PDB file of C-alpha atoms in Angstrom:
ATOM      1  CA  MET G   1     -95.070 -28.142-117.753  1.00  0.00           C
ATOM      2  CA  GLY G   2     -93.178 -25.073-117.373  1.00  0.00           C
ATOM      3  CA  ARG G   3     -90.877 -24.121-115.767  1.00  0.00           C
ATOM      4  CA  ARG G   4     -91.006 -22.748-111.909  1.00  0.00           C
ATOM      5  CA  GLY G   5     -88.636 -20.627-110.022  1.00  0.00           C
ATOM      6  CA  ILE G   6     -87.186 -19.584-113.093  1.00  0.00           C
ATOM      7  CA  VAL G   7     -88.101 -15.511-113.369  1.00  0.00           C
ATOM      8  CA  GLY G   8     -87.115 -13.782-116.262  1.00  0.00           C
ATOM      9  CA  VAL G   9     -86.121  -9.948-117.108  1.00  0.00           C
ATOM     10  CA  VAL G  10     -87.029  -7.778-120.030  1.00  0.00           C
ATOM     11  CA  VAL G  11     -85.346  -3.962-120.738  1.00  0.00           C
ATOM     12  CA  LEU G  12     -87.157  -2.121-122.823  1.00  0.00           C
ATOM     13  CA  PRO G  13     -85.600   1.602-124.025  1.00  0.00           C
ATOM     14  CA  ARG G  14     -87.757   4.520-122.790  1.00  0.00           C
ATOM     15  CA  SER G  15     -88.168   4.957-126.168  1.00  0.00           C
ATOM     16  CA  ARG G  16     -86.440   3.765-130.200  1.00  0.00           C
ATOM     17  CA  GLU G  17     -85.249   5.260-132.968  1.00  0.00           C
ATOM     18  CA  GLY G  18     -87.623   6.447-135.703  1.00  0.00           C
ATOM     19  CA  ALA G  19     -87.506   4.362-138.883  1.00  0.00           C
ATOM     20  CA  GLU G  20     -87.377   7.344-141.340  1.00  0.00           C
ATOM     21  CA  GLY G  21     -86.148  10.512-139.775  1.00  0.00           C
ATOM     22  CA  GLY G  22     -83.837   9.392-137.519  1.00  0.00           C
ATOM     23  CA  GLY G  23     -86.069  10.961-134.464  1.00  0.00           C
ATOM     24  CA  ARG G  24     -86.729   9.536-131.424  1.00  0.00           C
ATOM     25  CA  THR G  25     -90.885   7.822-131.034  1.00  0.00           C
ATOM     26  CA  PRO G  26     -92.149   7.248-128.005  1.00  0.00           C
ATOM     27  CA  LEU G  27     -92.853   3.511-127.204  1.00  0.00           C
ATOM     28  CA  PRO G  28     -96.607   2.605-127.634  1.00  0.00           C
ATOM     29  CA  SER G  29     -98.140   2.897-123.692  1.00  0.00           C
ATOM     30  CA  VAL G  30     -98.813  -0.430-123.866  1.00  0.00           C
ATOM     31  CA  LEU G  31     -95.349  -1.333-123.650  1.00  0.00           C
ATOM     32  CA  SER G  32     -94.027   1.552-121.923  1.00  0.00           C
ATOM     33  CA  GLY G  33     -97.091   0.848-119.475  1.00  0.00           C
ATOM     34  CA  GLY G  34     -98.967   4.101-119.959  1.00  0.00           C
ATOM     35  CA  ALA G  35     -97.048   5.913-117.135  1.00  0.00           C
ATOM     36  CA  GLU G  36     -93.555   7.162-116.706  1.00  0.00           C
ATOM     37  CA  PRO G  37     -92.128   4.285-114.433  1.00  0.00           C
ATOM     38  CA  GLU G  38     -90.650   4.829-110.914  1.00  0.00           C
ATOM     39  CA  ARG G  39     -86.829   5.856-110.616  1.00  0.00           C
ATOM     40  CA  ARG G  40     -85.107   3.905-108.001  1.00  0.00           C
ATOM     41  CA  ARG G  41     -81.496   4.086-107.074  1.00  0.00           C
ATOM     42  CA  PRO G  42     -80.072   0.978-106.506  1.00  0.00           C
ATOM     43  CA  PRO G  43     -79.870   0.987-102.771  1.00  0.00           C
ATOM     44  CA  ARG G  44     -76.868   1.951-101.003  1.00  0.00           C
ATOM     45  CA  MET G  45     -74.525  -0.736 -99.332  1.00  0.00           C
ATOM     46  CA  ARG G  46     -74.314  -0.272 -95.416  1.00  0.00           C
ATOM     47  CA  ALA G  47     -71.539  -0.356 -93.374  1.00  0.00           C
ATOM     48  CA  PRO G  48     -71.717  -4.070 -92.277  1.00  0.00           C
ATOM     49  CA  VAL G  49     -71.922  -5.134 -96.063  1.00  0.00           C
ATOM     50  CA  LEU G  50     -68.974  -3.227 -97.107  1.00  0.00           C
ATOM     51  CA  LEU G  51     -67.050  -4.726 -93.873  1.00  0.00           C
ATOM     52  CA  ALA G  52     -67.845  -7.875 -94.667  1.00  0.00           C
ATOM     53  CA  THR G  53     -67.083  -7.252 -98.659  1.00  0.00           C
ATOM     54  CA  ARG G  54     -63.651  -5.600 -97.380  1.00  0.00           C
ATOM     55  CA  ARG G  55     -62.484  -8.204 -95.050  1.00  0.00           C
ATOM     56  CA  ALA G  56     -63.252 -11.402 -97.919  1.00  0.00           C
ATOM     57  CA  LEU G  57     -61.563  -9.412-100.460  1.00  0.00           C
ATOM     58  CA  ALA G  58     -58.647  -8.674 -97.455  1.00  0.00           C
ATOM     59  CA  ALA G  59     -58.406 -12.695 -96.979  1.00  0.00           C
ATOM     60  CA  MET G  60     -58.907 -13.600-100.664  1.00  0.00           C
ATOM     61  CA  ALA G  61     -55.379 -11.643-101.044  1.00  0.00           C
ATOM     62  CA  GLU G  62     -53.571 -13.106 -98.075  1.00  0.00           C
ATOM     63  CA  GLY G  63     -50.788 -14.671 -98.902  1.00  0.00           C
ATOM     64  CA  PRO G  64     -50.189 -18.471 -97.529  1.00  0.00           C
ATOM     65  CA  LEU G  65     -48.210 -17.364 -94.502  1.00  0.00           C
ATOM     66  CA  ALA G  66     -50.913 -15.104 -93.548  1.00  0.00           C
ATOM     67  CA  ARG G  67     -53.390 -17.912 -94.057  1.00  0.00           C
ATOM     68  CA  ALA G  68     -51.435 -19.649 -91.658  1.00  0.00           C
ATOM     69  CA  ILE G  69     -51.107 -17.132 -89.104  1.00  0.00           C
ATOM     70  CA  ARG G  70     -54.902 -16.558 -89.421  1.00  0.00           C
ATOM     71  CA  THR G  71     -55.849 -20.069 -88.790  1.00  0.00           C
ATOM     72  CA  LYS G  72     -53.339 -20.805 -86.013  1.00  0.00           C
ATOM     73  CA  LEU G  73     -54.217 -17.907 -84.103  1.00  0.00           C
ATOM     74  CA  THR G  74     -57.977 -18.368 -84.586  1.00  0.00           C
ATOM     75  CA  ALA G  75     -57.190 -22.203 -83.501  1.00  0.00           C
ATOM     76  CA  ALA G  76     -55.463 -21.114 -80.479  1.00  0.00           C
ATOM     77  CA  LEU G  77     -57.090 -18.448 -78.886  1.00  0.00           C
ATOM     78  CA  GLN G  78     -60.498 -18.035 -80.615  1.00  0.00           C
ATOM     79  CA  PRO G  79     -60.211 -14.112 -80.864  1.00  0.00           C
ATOM     80  CA  THR G  80     -63.703 -11.917 -80.840  1.00  0.00           C
ATOM     81  CA  HIS G  81     -61.245  -9.545 -82.853  1.00  0.00           C
ATOM     82  CA  LEU G  82     -58.624 -10.655 -85.608  1.00  0.00           C
ATOM     83  CA  GLN G  83     -56.499  -8.749 -87.980  1.00  0.00           C
ATOM     84  CA  VAL G  84     -53.819  -9.645 -89.848  1.00  0.00           C
ATOM     85  CA  LEU G  85     -51.704  -7.137 -91.554  1.00  0.00           C
ATOM     86  CA  ASP G  86     -48.527  -8.211 -93.919  1.00  0.00           C
ATOM     87  CA  ASP G  87     -45.548  -5.152 -93.530  1.00  0.00           C
ATOM     88  CA  SER G  88     -43.352  -7.107 -95.444  1.00  0.00           C
ATOM     89  CA  PRO G  89     -43.868  -4.477 -98.354  1.00  0.00           C
ATOM     90  CA  ARG G  90     -43.044  -1.582 -95.828  1.00  0.00           C
ATOM     91  CA  HIS G  91     -39.753  -3.174 -95.494  1.00  0.00           C
ATOM     92  CA  GLY G  92     -38.030  -3.950 -98.537  1.00  0.00           C
ATOM     93  CA  GLY G  93     -38.476  -6.527 -99.355  1.00  0.00           C
ATOM     94  CA  PRO G  94     -39.135  -8.552-102.984  1.00  0.00           C
ATOM     95  CA  PRO G  95     -42.611  -8.451-103.945  1.00  0.00           C
ATOM     96  CA  GLY G  96     -44.696 -11.515-102.526  1.00  0.00           C
ATOM     97  CA  ALA G  97     -42.141 -11.778 -99.283  1.00  0.00           C
ATOM     98  CA  GLU G  98     -44.228 -12.402 -95.787  1.00  0.00           C
ATOM     99  CA  SER G  99     -41.685 -11.994 -93.525  1.00  0.00           C
ATOM    100  CA  HIS G 100     -42.970  -8.937 -91.545  1.00  0.00           C
ATOM    101  CA  PHE G 101     -46.781  -9.158 -89.574  1.00  0.00           C
ATOM    102  CA  SER G 102     -48.807  -7.247 -87.637  1.00  0.00           C
ATOM    103  CA  VAL G 103     -51.304  -8.878 -85.937  1.00  0.00           C
ATOM    104  CA  VAL G 104     -54.815  -7.434 -83.687  1.00  0.00           C
ATOM    105  CA  VAL G 105     -55.608 -10.113 -81.387  1.00  0.00           C
ATOM    106  CA  VAL G 106     -59.074  -9.959 -79.523  1.00  0.00           C
ATOM    107  CA  SER G 107     -59.482 -12.751 -77.246  1.00  0.00           C
ATOM    108  CA  GLY G 108     -61.577 -14.093 -73.828  1.00  0.00           C
ATOM    109  CA  ARG G 109     -58.116 -15.832 -73.404  1.00  0.00           C
ATOM    110  CA  PHE G 110     -56.318 -12.793 -72.514  1.00  0.00           C
ATOM    111  CA  ALA G 111     -58.144 -12.112 -69.347  1.00  0.00           C
ATOM    112  CA  GLY G 112     -55.926 -11.980 -66.287  1.00  0.00           C
ATOM    113  CA  LEU G 113     -52.477 -11.905 -67.774  1.00  0.00           C
ATOM    114  CA  SER G 114     -49.926  -9.393 -68.224  1.00  0.00           C
ATOM    115  CA  PRO G 115     -48.831  -8.095 -71.504  1.00  0.00           C
ATOM    116  CA  LEU G 116     -45.943 -10.128 -71.876  1.00  0.00           C
ATOM    117  CA  GLN G 117     -47.702 -13.509 -71.098  1.00  0.00           C
ATOM    118  CA  ARG G 118     -50.798 -12.652 -73.869  1.00  0.00           C
ATOM    119  CA  HIS G 119     -47.194 -12.091 -76.263  1.00  0.00           C
ATOM    120  CA  ARG G 120     -46.302 -15.484 -74.925  1.00  0.00           C
ATOM    121  CA  LEU G 121     -49.641 -17.215 -76.323  1.00  0.00           C
ATOM    122  CA  VAL G 122     -49.346 -15.611 -79.389  1.00  0.00           C
ATOM    123  CA  HIS G 123     -45.600 -17.407 -79.913  1.00  0.00           C
ATOM    124  CA  ALA G 124     -46.863 -20.803 -79.201  1.00  0.00           C
ATOM    125  CA  ALA G 125     -49.453 -20.531 -81.248  1.00  0.00           C
ATOM    126  CA  LEU G 126     -47.068 -19.162 -83.855  1.00  0.00           C
ATOM    127  CA  SER G 127     -44.121 -21.196 -83.370  1.00  0.00           C
ATOM    128  CA  ALA G 128     -42.951 -23.042 -86.531  1.00  0.00           C
ATOM    129  CA  GLU G 129     -43.757 -19.554 -88.303  1.00  0.00           C
ATOM    130  CA  LEU G 130     -41.317 -17.869 -85.874  1.00  0.00           C
ATOM    131  CA  ALA G 131     -38.826 -20.284 -86.641  1.00  0.00           C
ATOM    132  CA  GLY G 132     -39.141 -20.254 -90.545  1.00  0.00           C
ATOM    133  CA  PRO G 133     -40.231 -17.656 -92.824  1.00  0.00           C
ATOM    134  CA  LEU G 134     -41.747 -15.123 -90.142  1.00  0.00           C
ATOM    135  CA  HIS G 135     -38.875 -12.518 -89.363  1.00  0.00           C
ATOM    136  CA  ALA G 136     -40.985  -9.664 -87.408  1.00  0.00           C
ATOM    137  CA  LEU G 137     -44.524  -9.869 -85.135  1.00  0.00           C
ATOM    138  CA  ALA G 138     -45.807  -6.715 -84.096  1.00  0.00           C
ATOM    139  CA  ILE G 139     -49.034  -7.875 -81.378  1.00  0.00           C
ATOM    140  CA  VAL G 140     -52.000  -6.097 -79.905  1.00  0.00           C
ATOM    141  CA  ALA G 141     -53.316  -7.962 -77.845  1.00  0.00           C
ATOM    142  CA  ARG G 142     -56.369  -7.110 -75.377  1.00  0.00           C
ATOM    143  CA  THR G 143     -59.610  -8.643 -74.214  1.00  0.00           C
ATOM    144  CA  PRO G 144     -62.563  -8.032 -75.531  1.00  0.00           C
ATOM    145  CA  GLN G 145     -63.655  -5.599 -72.640  1.00  0.00           C
ATOM    146  CA  GLN G 146     -60.310  -3.501 -73.764  1.00  0.00           C
ATOM    147  CA  TRP G 147     -61.081  -3.494 -77.033  1.00  0.00           C
ATOM    148  CA  ASP G 148     -64.597  -2.424 -76.092  1.00  0.00           C
ATOM    149  CA  SER G 149     -63.445   0.796 -74.329  1.00  0.00           C
ATOM    150  CA  ASP G 150     -61.229   1.973 -77.111  1.00  0.00           C
ATOM    151  CA  PRO G 151     -60.552   0.150 -80.189  1.00  0.00           C
ATOM    152  CA  ARG G 152     -57.721   2.063 -81.455  1.00  0.00           C
ATOM    153  CA  VAL G 153     -54.331   0.209 -82.339  1.00  0.00           C
ATOM    154  CA  PRO G 154     -51.700   2.811 -81.722  1.00  0.00           C
ATOM    155  CA  PRO G 155     -49.530   3.508 -85.458  1.00  0.00           C
ATOM    156  CA  ARG G 156     -46.392   1.198 -86.045  1.00  0.00           C
ATOM    157  CA  PRO G 157     -43.348   2.889 -86.210  1.00  0.00           C
ATOM    158  CA  PRO G 158     -41.561   3.593 -89.943  1.00  0.00           C
ATOM    159  CA  CYS G 159     -39.651   0.911 -91.145  1.00  0.00           C
ATOM    160  CA  MET G 160     -35.902   2.373 -90.734  1.00  0.00           C
ATOM    161  CA  GLY G 161     -34.237   0.087 -92.684  1.00  0.00           C
ATOM    162  CA  GLY G 162     -31.085  -2.272 -91.602  1.00  0.00           C
ATOM    163  CA  SER G 163     -30.118  -2.741 -88.106  1.00  0.00           C
ATOM    164  CA  LYS G 164     -29.412   0.094 -85.516  1.00  0.00           C
ATOM    165  CA  HIS G 165     -25.708  -0.001 -85.754  1.00  0.00           C
ATOM    166  CA  GLU G 166     -26.023   0.121 -89.191  1.00  0.00           C
ATOM    167  CA  GLN G 167     -27.987   3.466 -88.612  1.00  0.00           C
ATOM    168  CA  ASP G 168     -25.218   4.769 -85.879  1.00  0.00           C
ATOM    169  CA  ALA G 169     -22.179   3.150 -87.837  1.00  0.00           C
ATOM    170  CA  ALA G 170     -23.863   5.839 -91.105  1.00  0.00           C
ATOM    171  CA  ALA G 171     -24.570   8.490 -88.644  1.00  0.00           C
ATOM    172  CA  HIS G 172     -21.130   8.807 -87.935  1.00  0.00           C
ATOM    173  CA  GLY G 173     -19.829   7.953 -91.217  1.00  0.00           C
ATOM    174  CA  GLU G 174     -18.306   4.881 -90.770  1.00  0.00           C
ATOM    175  CA  GLN G 175     -17.935   2.128 -92.911  1.00  0.00           C
TER     176      GLN G 175
END
């Protein structure tokens, strides 16, 4: 009985070292197929494949809080698009600290709701995280129609560090 379904690939060099003179001797035409083999470039990855790969890598790199946020928002809002971004490194926290996040949620559940009502739905889904380890959450909440017409996300403001009170006191020379 032979093995079925197993395909073997043998890669032969185009030439081999000559035994005597160290020169290159072409392989016999039987081994090389007699004609120059056609050179093919590997297929280029298309955008959806790259995007799927980036999403998979991002999901693997997420910490436990980011995964919990993703899971809870998916269950509560059934989004057509969801981005969970860990902004903690931008805010001077220790490495691995998950405390500051930005989310972009696109859901049909937002239809007919004001921005405040949309944010309340996101906060309700993440109430346990907001009561505990999640310190700050920036939210972009859109309907699928809004997202289709303009998928741009406004830039997040830079972290200034500390509170506004501390910044005002430093600006006026107070301690």
